[in-house]
JSON list of C-alpha atoms in Angstrom, two decimals:
[
{"chain": "K", "resi": 1, "resn": "MET", "atom": "CA", "xyz": [0.02, -0.15, -0.44]},
{"chain": "K", "resi": 2, "resn": "SER", "atom": "CA", "xyz": [1.17, 3.12, -0.71]},
{"chain": "K", "resi": 3, "resn": "PHE", "atom": "CA", "xyz": [1.82, 6.14, 0.89]},
{"chain": "K", "resi": 4, "resn": "LEU", "atom": "CA", "xyz": [-0.69, 8.08, -1.36]},
{"chain": "K", "resi": 5, "resn": "GLU", "atom": "CA", "xyz": [-3.12, 4.55, -0.24]},
{"chain": "K", "resi": 6, "resn": "SER", "atom": "CA", "xyz": [-2.72, 5.16, 3.88]},
{"chain": "K", "resi": 7, "resn": "LYS", "atom": "CA", "xyz": [-3.78, 8.59, 3.15]},
{"chain": "K", "resi": 8, "resn": "ARG", "atom": "CA", "xyz": [-6.31, 8.69, 1.93]},
{"chain": "K", "resi": 9, "resn": "ILE", "atom": "CA", "xyz": [-8.24, 5.71, 3.94]},
{"chain": "K", "resi": 10, "resn": "ARG", "atom": "CA", "xyz": [-7.71, 7.39, 6.95]},
{"chain": "K", "resi": 11, "resn": "LYS", "atom": "CA", "xyz": [-9.36, 10.27, 4.84]},
{"chain": "K", "resi": 12, "resn": "ASN", "atom": "CA", "xyz": [-11.83, 8.72, 4.51]},
{"chain": "K", "resi": 13, "resn": "GLU", "atom": "CA", "xyz": [-12.05, 6.37, 8.14]},
{"chain": "K", "resi": 14, "resn": "ARG", "atom": "CA", "xyz": [-12.18, 10.15, 9.69]},
{"chain": "K", "resi": 15, "resn": "ALA", "atom": "CA", "xyz": [-15.40, 11.02, 7.51]},
{"chain": "K", "resi": 16, "resn": "ARG", "atom": "CA", "xyz": [-16.95, 8.65, 8.35]},
{"chain": "K", "resi": 17, "resn": "LEU", "atom": "CA", "xyz": [-16.13, 8.54, 12.06]},
{"chain": "K", "resi": 18, "resn": "LYS", "atom": "CA", "xyz": [-17.37, 13.08, 11.56]},
{"chain": "K", "resi": 19, "resn": "GLN", "atom": "CA", "xyz": [-20.70, 11.74, 10.04]},
{"chain": "K", "resi": 20, "resn": "ILE", "atom": "CA", "xyz": [-21.57, 9.63, 12.95]},
{"chain": "K", "resi": 21, "resn": "VAL", "atom": "CA", "xyz": [-20.65, 12.00, 15.39]},
{"chain": "K", "resi": 22, "resn": "GLN", "atom": "CA", "xyz": [-22.02, 14.59, 13.33]},
{"chain": "K", "resi": 23, "resn": "SER", "atom": "CA", "xyz": [-26.32, 12.37, 13.56]},
{"chain": "K", "resi": 24, "resn": "PHE", "atom": "CA", "xyz": [-25.45, 11.91, 17.27]},
{"chain": "K", "resi": 25, "resn": "ARG", "atom": "CA", "xyz": [-26.42, 13.49, 20.31]},
{"chain": "K", "resi": 26, "resn": "LEU", "atom": "CA", "xyz": [-25.25, 12.33, 23.35]},
{"chain": "K", "resi": 27, "resn": "ILE", "atom": "CA", "xyz": [-27.42, 11.11, 25.48]},
{"chain": "K", "resi": 28, "resn": "ASP", "atom": "CA", "xyz": [-28.85, 10.76, 28.98]},
{"chain": "K", "resi": 29, "resn": "ALA", "atom": "CA", "xyz": [-26.51, 7.63, 30.53]},
{"chain": "K", "resi": 30, "resn": "GLU", "atom": "CA", "xyz": [-29.30, 5.60, 31.52]},
{"chain": "K", "resi": 31, "resn": "TYR", "atom": "CA", "xyz": [-31.00, 5.26, 28.71]},
{"chain": "K", "resi": 32, "resn": "SER", "atom": "CA", "xyz": [-29.65, 2.92, 25.88]},
{"chain": "K", "resi": 33, "resn": "TYR", "atom": "CA", "xyz": [-32.20, 2.65, 21.72]},
{"chain": "K", "resi": 34, "resn": "SER", "atom": "CA", "xyz": [-31.51, -0.83, 22.54]},
{"chain": "K", "resi": 35, "resn": "ARG", "atom": "CA", "xyz": [-31.27, -3.94, 25.30]},
{"chain": "K", "resi": 36, "resn": "ALA", "atom": "CA", "xyz": [-27.46, -4.35, 27.00]},
{"chain": "K", "resi": 37, "resn": "ARG", "atom": "CA", "xyz": [-25.27, -7.03, 25.62]},
{"chain": "K", "resi": 38, "resn": "LEU", "atom": "CA", "xyz": [-23.25, -8.96, 28.01]},
{"chain": "K", "resi": 39, "resn": "ARG", "atom": "CA", "xyz": [-20.05, -9.81, 26.18]},
{"chain": "K", "resi": 40, "resn": "GLN", "atom": "CA", "xyz": [-16.23, -10.24, 27.18]},
{"chain": "K", "resi": 41, "resn": "LEU", "atom": "CA", "xyz": [-14.20, -8.98, 24.65]},
{"chain": "K", "resi": 42, "resn": "TYR", "atom": "CA", "xyz": [-11.02, -11.23, 23.44]},
{"chain": "K", "resi": 43, "resn": "CYS", "atom": "CA", "xyz": [-8.56, -9.64, 21.98]},
{"chain": "K", "resi": 44, "resn": "LYS", "atom": "CA", "xyz": [-6.10, -11.06, 19.32]},
{"chain": "K", "resi": 45, "resn": "THR", "atom": "CA", "xyz": [-3.44, -11.22, 21.31]},
{"chain": "K", "resi": 46, "resn": "GLY", "atom": "CA", "xyz": [-4.92, -13.54, 23.87]},
{"chain": "K", "resi": 47, "resn": "PHE", "atom": "CA", "xyz": [-6.76, -11.40, 26.50]},
{"chain": "K", "resi": 48, "resn": "HIS", "atom": "CA", "xyz": [-10.00, -10.56, 27.69]},
{"chain": "K", "resi": 49, "resn": "LEU", "atom": "CA", "xyz": [-9.92, -6.59, 28.44]},
{"chain": "K", "resi": 50, "resn": "GLU", "atom": "CA", "xyz": [-11.26, -6.16, 32.24]},
{"chain": "K", "resi": 51, "resn": "ILE", "atom": "CA", "xyz": [-11.46, -3.05, 33.98]},
{"chain": "K", "resi": 52, "resn": "LEU", "atom": "CA", "xyz": [-10.42, -3.15, 37.91]},
{"chain": "K", "resi": 53, "resn": "PRO", "atom": "CA", "xyz": [-12.15, -0.68, 40.51]},
{"chain": "K", "resi": 54, "resn": "ASP", "atom": "CA", "xyz": [-8.93, 1.32, 40.45]},
{"chain": "K", "resi": 55, "resn": "GLY", "atom": "CA", "xyz": [-10.31, 2.56, 37.05]},
{"chain": "K", "resi": 56, "resn": "THR", "atom": "CA", "xyz": [-6.68, 0.03, 35.43]},
{"chain": "K", "resi": 57, "resn": "ILE", "atom": "CA", "xyz": [-8.05, -1.73, 32.29]},
{"chain": "K", "resi": 58, "resn": "ARG", "atom": "CA", "xyz": [-5.30, -4.12, 31.32]},
{"chain": "K", "resi": 59, "resn": "GLY", "atom": "CA", "xyz": [-5.40, -7.78, 29.99]},
{"chain": "K", "resi": 60, "resn": "THR", "atom": "CA", "xyz": [-6.25, -11.58, 31.61]},
{"chain": "K", "resi": 61, "resn": "ARG", "atom": "CA", "xyz": [-5.79, -14.89, 30.13]},
{"chain": "K", "resi": 62, "resn": "GLU", "atom": "CA", "xyz": [-8.55, -16.12, 32.55]},
{"chain": "K", "resi": 63, "resn": "PRO", "atom": "CA", "xyz": [-11.85, -16.40, 30.80]},
{"chain": "K", "resi": 64, "resn": "GLU", "atom": "CA", "xyz": [-13.67, -15.79, 33.82]},
{"chain": "K", "resi": 65, "resn": "SER", "atom": "CA", "xyz": [-12.53, -13.75, 35.52]},
{"chain": "K", "resi": 66, "resn": "ARG", "atom": "CA", "xyz": [-15.31, -11.36, 36.87]},
{"chain": "K", "resi": 67, "resn": "TYR", "atom": "CA", "xyz": [-13.66, -8.22, 35.73]},
{"chain": "K", "resi": 68, "resn": "SER", "atom": "CA", "xyz": [-13.78, -9.12, 32.10]},
{"chain": "K", "resi": 69, "resn": "ILE", "atom": "CA", "xyz": [-18.09, -9.34, 31.27]},
{"chain": "K", "resi": 70, "resn": "MET", "atom": "CA", "xyz": [-19.20, -5.93, 30.04]},
{"chain": "K", "resi": 71, "resn": "GLU", "atom": "CA", "xyz": [-22.29, -5.12, 28.88]},
{"chain": "K", "resi": 72, "resn": "PHE", "atom": "CA", "xyz": [-22.51, -2.64, 25.58]},
{"chain": "K", "resi": 73, "resn": "LYS", "atom": "CA", "xyz": [-25.02, -0.33, 25.55]},
{"chain": "K", "resi": 74, "resn": "VAL", "atom": "CA", "xyz": [-25.85, 0.70, 21.59]},
{"chain": "K", "resi": 75, "resn": "MET", "atom": "CA", "xyz": [-26.33, 4.54, 22.10]},
{"chain": "K", "resi": 76, "resn": "ALA", "atom": "CA", "xyz": [-26.11, 5.83, 18.15]},
{"chain": "K", "resi": 77, "resn": "PHE", "atom": "CA", "xyz": [-25.05, 3.53, 14.55]},
{"chain": "K", "resi": 78, "resn": "GLN", "atom": "CA", "xyz": [-22.38, 2.26, 15.79]},
{"chain": "K", "resi": 79, "resn": "VAL", "atom": "CA", "xyz": [-21.69, 3.84, 18.06]},
{"chain": "K", "resi": 80, "resn": "VAL", "atom": "CA", "xyz": [-21.00, 1.71, 21.79]},
{"chain": "K", "resi": 81, "resn": "SER", "atom": "CA", "xyz": [-20.66, 2.54, 25.69]},
{"chain": "K", "resi": 82, "resn": "ILE", "atom": "CA", "xyz": [-18.53, -0.33, 27.36]},
{"chain": "K", "resi": 83, "resn": "GLN", "atom": "CA", "xyz": [-19.64, -0.97, 31.25]},
{"chain": "K", "resi": 84, "resn": "SER", "atom": "CA", "xyz": [-17.76, -3.06, 33.84]},
{"chain": "K", "resi": 85, "resn": "VAL", "atom": "CA", "xyz": [-21.20, -5.32, 35.08]},
{"chain": "K", "resi": 86, "resn": "TYR", "atom": "CA", "xyz": [-18.54, -6.19, 38.18]},
{"chain": "K", "resi": 87, "resn": "THR", "atom": "CA", "xyz": [-16.93, -2.39, 39.29]},
{"chain": "K", "resi": 88, "resn": "GLY", "atom": "CA", "xyz": [-20.03, -0.86, 37.19]},
{"chain": "K", "resi": 89, "resn": "LEU", "atom": "CA", "xyz": [-16.91, 2.13, 35.55]},
{"chain": "K", "resi": 90, "resn": "TYR", "atom": "CA", "xyz": [-17.59, 2.95, 32.02]},
{"chain": "K", "resi": 91, "resn": "LEU", "atom": "CA", "xyz": [-14.17, 2.10, 29.45]},
{"chain": "K", "resi": 92, "resn": "SER", "atom": "CA", "xyz": [-13.25, 5.73, 28.34]},
{"chain": "K", "resi": 93, "resn": "MET", "atom": "CA", "xyz": [-9.90, 6.68, 26.12]},
{"chain": "K", "resi": 94, "resn": "SER", "atom": "CA", "xyz": [-7.97, 10.42, 27.02]},
{"chain": "K", "resi": 95, "resn": "SER", "atom": "CA", "xyz": [-7.99, 12.56, 23.39]},
{"chain": "K", "resi": 96, "resn": "SER", "atom": "CA", "xyz": [-4.24, 11.81, 24.46]},
{"chain": "K", "resi": 97, "resn": "GLY", "atom": "CA", "xyz": [-4.96, 8.12, 23.59]},
{"chain": "K", "resi": 98, "resn": "GLU", "atom": "CA", "xyz": [-4.60, 6.52, 27.71]},
{"chain": "K", "resi": 99, "resn": "VAL", "atom": "CA", "xyz": [-7.60, 3.67, 28.58]},
{"chain": "K", "resi": 100, "resn": "PHE", "atom": "CA", "xyz": [-9.71, 4.24, 31.86]},
{"chain": "K", "resi": 101, "resn": "GLY", "atom": "CA", "xyz": [-12.73, 3.53, 33.80]},
{"chain": "K", "resi": 102, "resn": "SER", "atom": "CA", "xyz": [-14.80, 6.35, 34.70]},
{"chain": "K", "resi": 103, "resn": "LYS", "atom": "CA", "xyz": [-17.72, 6.49, 37.26]},
{"chain": "K", "resi": 104, "resn": "GLU", "atom": "CA", "xyz": [-19.66, 8.20, 34.49]},
{"chain": "K", "resi": 105, "resn": "LEU", "atom": "CA", "xyz": [-20.26, 8.51, 30.90]},
{"chain": "K", "resi": 106, "resn": "THR", "atom": "CA", "xyz": [-19.20, 10.92, 28.63]},
{"chain": "K", "resi": 107, "resn": "LYS", "atom": "CA", "xyz": [-18.42, 11.39, 24.97]},
{"chain": "K", "resi": 108, "resn": "ASN", "atom": "CA", "xyz": [-14.56, 9.51, 26.29]},
{"chain": "K", "resi": 109, "resn": "GLY", "atom": "CA", "xyz": [-16.62, 7.09, 26.76]},
{"chain": "K", "resi": 110, "resn": "LEU", "atom": "CA", "xyz": [-17.97, 6.49, 23.56]},
{"chain": "K", "resi": 111, "resn": "PHE", "atom": "CA", "xyz": [-17.02, 3.69, 21.04]},
{"chain": "K", "resi": 112, "resn": "ALA", "atom": "CA", "xyz": [-17.23, 3.27, 17.13]},
{"chain": "K", "resi": 113, "resn": "GLU", "atom": "CA", "xyz": [-17.60, 0.02, 17.25]},
{"chain": "K", "resi": 114, "resn": "SER", "atom": "CA", "xyz": [-16.15, -1.59, 13.14]},
{"chain": "K", "resi": 115, "resn": "LEU", "atom": "CA", "xyz": [-16.23, -4.57, 11.98]},
{"chain": "K", "resi": 116, "resn": "SER", "atom": "CA", "xyz": [-12.97, -5.63, 9.67]},
{"chain": "K", "resi": 117, "resn": "ARG", "atom": "CA", "xyz": [-12.91, -8.12, 7.17]},
{"chain": "K", "resi": 118, "resn": "ASN", "atom": "CA", "xyz": [-11.08, -11.05, 9.23]},
{"chain": "K", "resi": 119, "resn": "LEU", "atom": "CA", "xyz": [-14.91, -10.40, 11.32]},
{"chain": "K", "resi": 120, "resn": "PHE", "atom": "CA", "xyz": [-12.80, -9.01, 14.18]},
{"chain": "K", "resi": 121, "resn": "ASN", "atom": "CA", "xyz": [-14.13, -5.52, 15.77]},
{"chain": "K", "resi": 122, "resn": "THR", "atom": "CA", "xyz": [-11.96, -2.68, 16.21]},
{"chain": "K", "resi": 123, "resn": "TYR", "atom": "CA", "xyz": [-13.54, 0.31, 18.36]},
{"chain": "K", "resi": 124, "resn": "THR", "atom": "CA", "xyz": [-12.54, 3.47, 17.70]},
{"chain": "K", "resi": 125, "resn": "SER", "atom": "CA", "xyz": [-13.08, 6.97, 19.71]},
{"chain": "K", "resi": 126, "resn": "ILE", "atom": "CA", "xyz": [-15.09, 9.55, 19.04]},
{"chain": "K", "resi": 127, "resn": "SER", "atom": "CA", "xyz": [-14.21, 12.05, 21.74]},
{"chain": "K", "resi": 128, "resn": "ASN", "atom": "CA", "xyz": [-10.84, 13.06, 18.98]},
{"chain": "K", "resi": 129, "resn": "TYR", "atom": "CA", "xyz": [-11.80, 12.14, 15.46]},
{"chain": "K", "resi": 130, "resn": "LYS", "atom": "CA", "xyz": [-11.33, 15.51, 14.99]},
{"chain": "K", "resi": 131, "resn": "SER", "atom": "CA", "xyz": [-7.48, 15.56, 16.03]},
{"chain": "K", "resi": 132, "resn": "ARG", "atom": "CA", "xyz": [-6.46, 11.31, 15.07]},
{"chain": "K", "resi": 133, "resn": "THR", "atom": "CA", "xyz": [-7.67, 8.37, 15.18]},
{"chain": "K", "resi": 134, "resn": "CYS", "atom": "CA", "xyz": [-8.19, 6.21, 18.53]},
{"chain": "K", "resi": 135, "resn": "ARG", "atom": "CA", "xyz": [-8.78, 2.81, 19.04]},
{"chain": "K", "resi": 136, "resn": "LEU", "atom": "CA", "xyz": [-8.86, -0.01, 21.87]},
{"chain": "K", "resi": 137, "resn": "ALA", "atom": "CA", "xyz": [-5.52, -2.06, 21.93]},
{"chain": "K", "resi": 138, "resn": "ILE", "atom": "CA", "xyz": [-4.27, -4.82, 24.28]},
{"chain": "K", "resi": 139, "resn": "THR", "atom": "CA", "xyz": [0.08, -5.51, 23.82]},
{"chain": "K", "resi": 140, "resn": "ARG", "atom": "CA", "xyz": [0.93, -9.13, 23.78]},
{"chain": "K", "resi": 141, "resn": "SER", "atom": "CA", "xyz": [1.99, -8.59, 27.61]},
{"chain": "K", "resi": 142, "resn": "GLY", "atom": "CA", "xyz": [-1.78, -7.45, 28.73]},
{"chain": "K", "resi": 143, "resn": "ARG", "atom": "CA", "xyz": [-1.22, -3.79, 28.81]},
{"chain": "K", "resi": 144, "resn": "ALA", "atom": "CA", "xyz": [-3.91, -1.95, 27.34]},
{"chain": "K", "resi": 145, "resn": "ARG", "atom": "CA", "xyz": [-1.47, 0.23, 24.35]},
{"chain": "K", "resi": 146, "resn": "ASN", "atom": "CA", "xyz": [-1.77, 4.44, 23.53]},
{"chain": "K", "resi": 147, "resn": "GLY", "atom": "CA", "xyz": [-4.90, 4.37, 21.20]},
{"chain": "K", "resi": 148, "resn": "CYS", "atom": "CA", "xyz": [-3.58, 6.43, 18.92]},
{"chain": "K", "resi": 149, "resn": "LYS", "atom": "CA", "xyz": [-0.17, 4.58, 18.72]},
{"chain": "K", "resi": 150, "resn": "THR", "atom": "CA", "xyz": [-2.42, 1.62, 16.67]},
{"chain": "K", "resi": 151, "resn": "ARG", "atom": "CA", "xyz": [-3.58, 1.06, 13.26]},
{"chain": "K", "resi": 152, "resn": "ALA", "atom": "CA", "xyz": [-6.76, -0.98, 12.81]},
{"chain": "K", "resi": 153, "resn": "ARG", "atom": "CA", "xyz": [-5.04, -4.42, 11.50]},
{"chain": "K", "resi": 154, "resn": "GLN", "atom": "CA", "xyz": [-2.36, -4.30, 13.92]},
{"chain": "K", "resi": 155, "resn": "LYS", "atom": "CA", "xyz": [-3.59, -7.87, 16.17]},
{"chain": "K", "resi": 156, "resn": "SER", "atom": "CA", "xyz": [-3.99, -5.35, 19.91]},
{"chain": "K", "resi": 157, "resn": "SER", "atom": "CA", "xyz": [-6.76, -4.00, 17.70]},
{"chain": "K", "resi": 158, "resn": "GLN", "atom": "CA", "xyz": [-8.97, -6.12, 17.59]},
{"chain": "K", "resi": 159, "resn": "PHE", "atom": "CA", "xyz": [-11.62, -7.48, 19.93]},
{"chain": "K", "resi": 160, "resn": "LEU", "atom": "CA", "xyz": [-14.12, -10.55, 19.12]},
{"chain": "K", "resi": 161, "resn": "PRO", "atom": "CA", "xyz": [-16.96, -9.10, 21.84]},
{"chain": "K", "resi": 162, "resn": "ARG", "atom": "CA", "xyz": [-18.37, -12.67, 22.93]},
{"chain": "K", "resi": 163, "resn": "PRO", "atom": "CA", "xyz": [-21.06, -13.44, 24.59]},
{"chain": "K", "resi": 164, "resn": "VAL", "atom": "CA", "xyz": [-21.22, -14.54, 28.37]},
{"chain": "K", "resi": 165, "resn": "ASP", "atom": "CA", "xyz": [-23.46, -17.28, 29.79]},
{"chain": "K", "resi": 166, "resn": "HIS", "atom": "CA", "xyz": [-26.31, -15.81, 32.08]},
{"chain": "K", "resi": 167, "resn": "ARG", "atom": "CA", "xyz": [-24.94, -18.85, 34.45]},
{"chain": "K", "resi": 168, "resn": "LEU", "atom": "CA", "xyz": [-20.99, -18.09, 34.24]},
{"chain": "K", "resi": 169, "resn": "ARG", "atom": "CA", "xyz": [-22.29, -14.40, 35.01]},
{"chain": "K", "resi": 170, "resn": "LYS", "atom": "CA", "xyz": [-24.58, -14.86, 38.32]},
{"chain": "K", "resi": 171, "resn": "TYR", "atom": "CA", "xyz": [-22.00, -17.40, 39.34]},
{"chain": "K", "resi": 172, "resn": "LEU", "atom": "CA", "xyz": [-18.98, -15.30, 38.91]},
{"chain": "K", "resi": 173, "resn": "LEU", "atom": "CA", "xyz": [-20.74, -12.36, 40.30]},
{"chain": "K", "resi": 174, "resn": "ALA", "atom": "CA", "xyz": [-22.26, -14.16, 43.71]},
{"chain": "K", "resi": 175, "resn": "ARG", "atom": "CA", "xyz": [-18.51, -15.47, 44.01]},
{"chain": "K", "resi": 176, "resn": "GLY", "atom": "CA", "xyz": [-17.25, -12.31, 43.74]},
{"chain": "K", "resi": 177, "resn": "SER", "atom": "CA", "xyz": [-19.43, -10.06, 46.24]},
{"chain": "K", "resi": 178, "resn": "ALA", "atom": "CA", "xyz": [-19.08, -13.24, 48.69]},
{"chain": "K", "resi": 179, "resn": "ALA", "atom": "CA", "xyz": [-15.19, -12.14, 48.71]}
]
C-alpha cells in the first residue's frame, strides 16, 4: 500500500467518524436505544479486556474473571458504550489515547464499533476524531496500549465480543460479592 493510498483511507475513516458524531446526540447515560448485551472482549493477542475497581484497564488470560464481563449499550448507529458489570466503571479514552475506567458516561466513553474483514471488531474513540484516530488495544503482555499509536490491522486492536453465559455471570457475581 502506498503512502497516498493509506492517507486516503485515513481521510475516509475520519469522514465516516465525523458523520457518526454529527448524527449522534449525547443522550442520558441511563437511556439506551436497545437492550444491553453482556460480552467479554477477547483480543487477538490472547487476552480478555478487564476493568479493575481502581480504573485500570488491562488484559487477563482468565476467561472467568469477574472484571472481564462487559455490558455493551448501543447509543447510536455503530456507537457503543462499554461498562464493566462488576465494577460499574465505563471504558473511556482520553484525547491523548490513554484508556481508563470512569464512573460516569461521558463523550470519552463512546466508541465507534466497526467490523473488519477478518470478522474481528475494532473500537475507535469518537471523542477525538478531529485530531487523530485512536483505537482500543491490548499489547502482547496484557497492558492497555496507547490508542493513538494503534492501527486497525494490528493484532492488539482487534477484538471478538464473546457472549457471556448468564449462569456464568450469576456465579461470578455471587462469588465476587461473597469475597
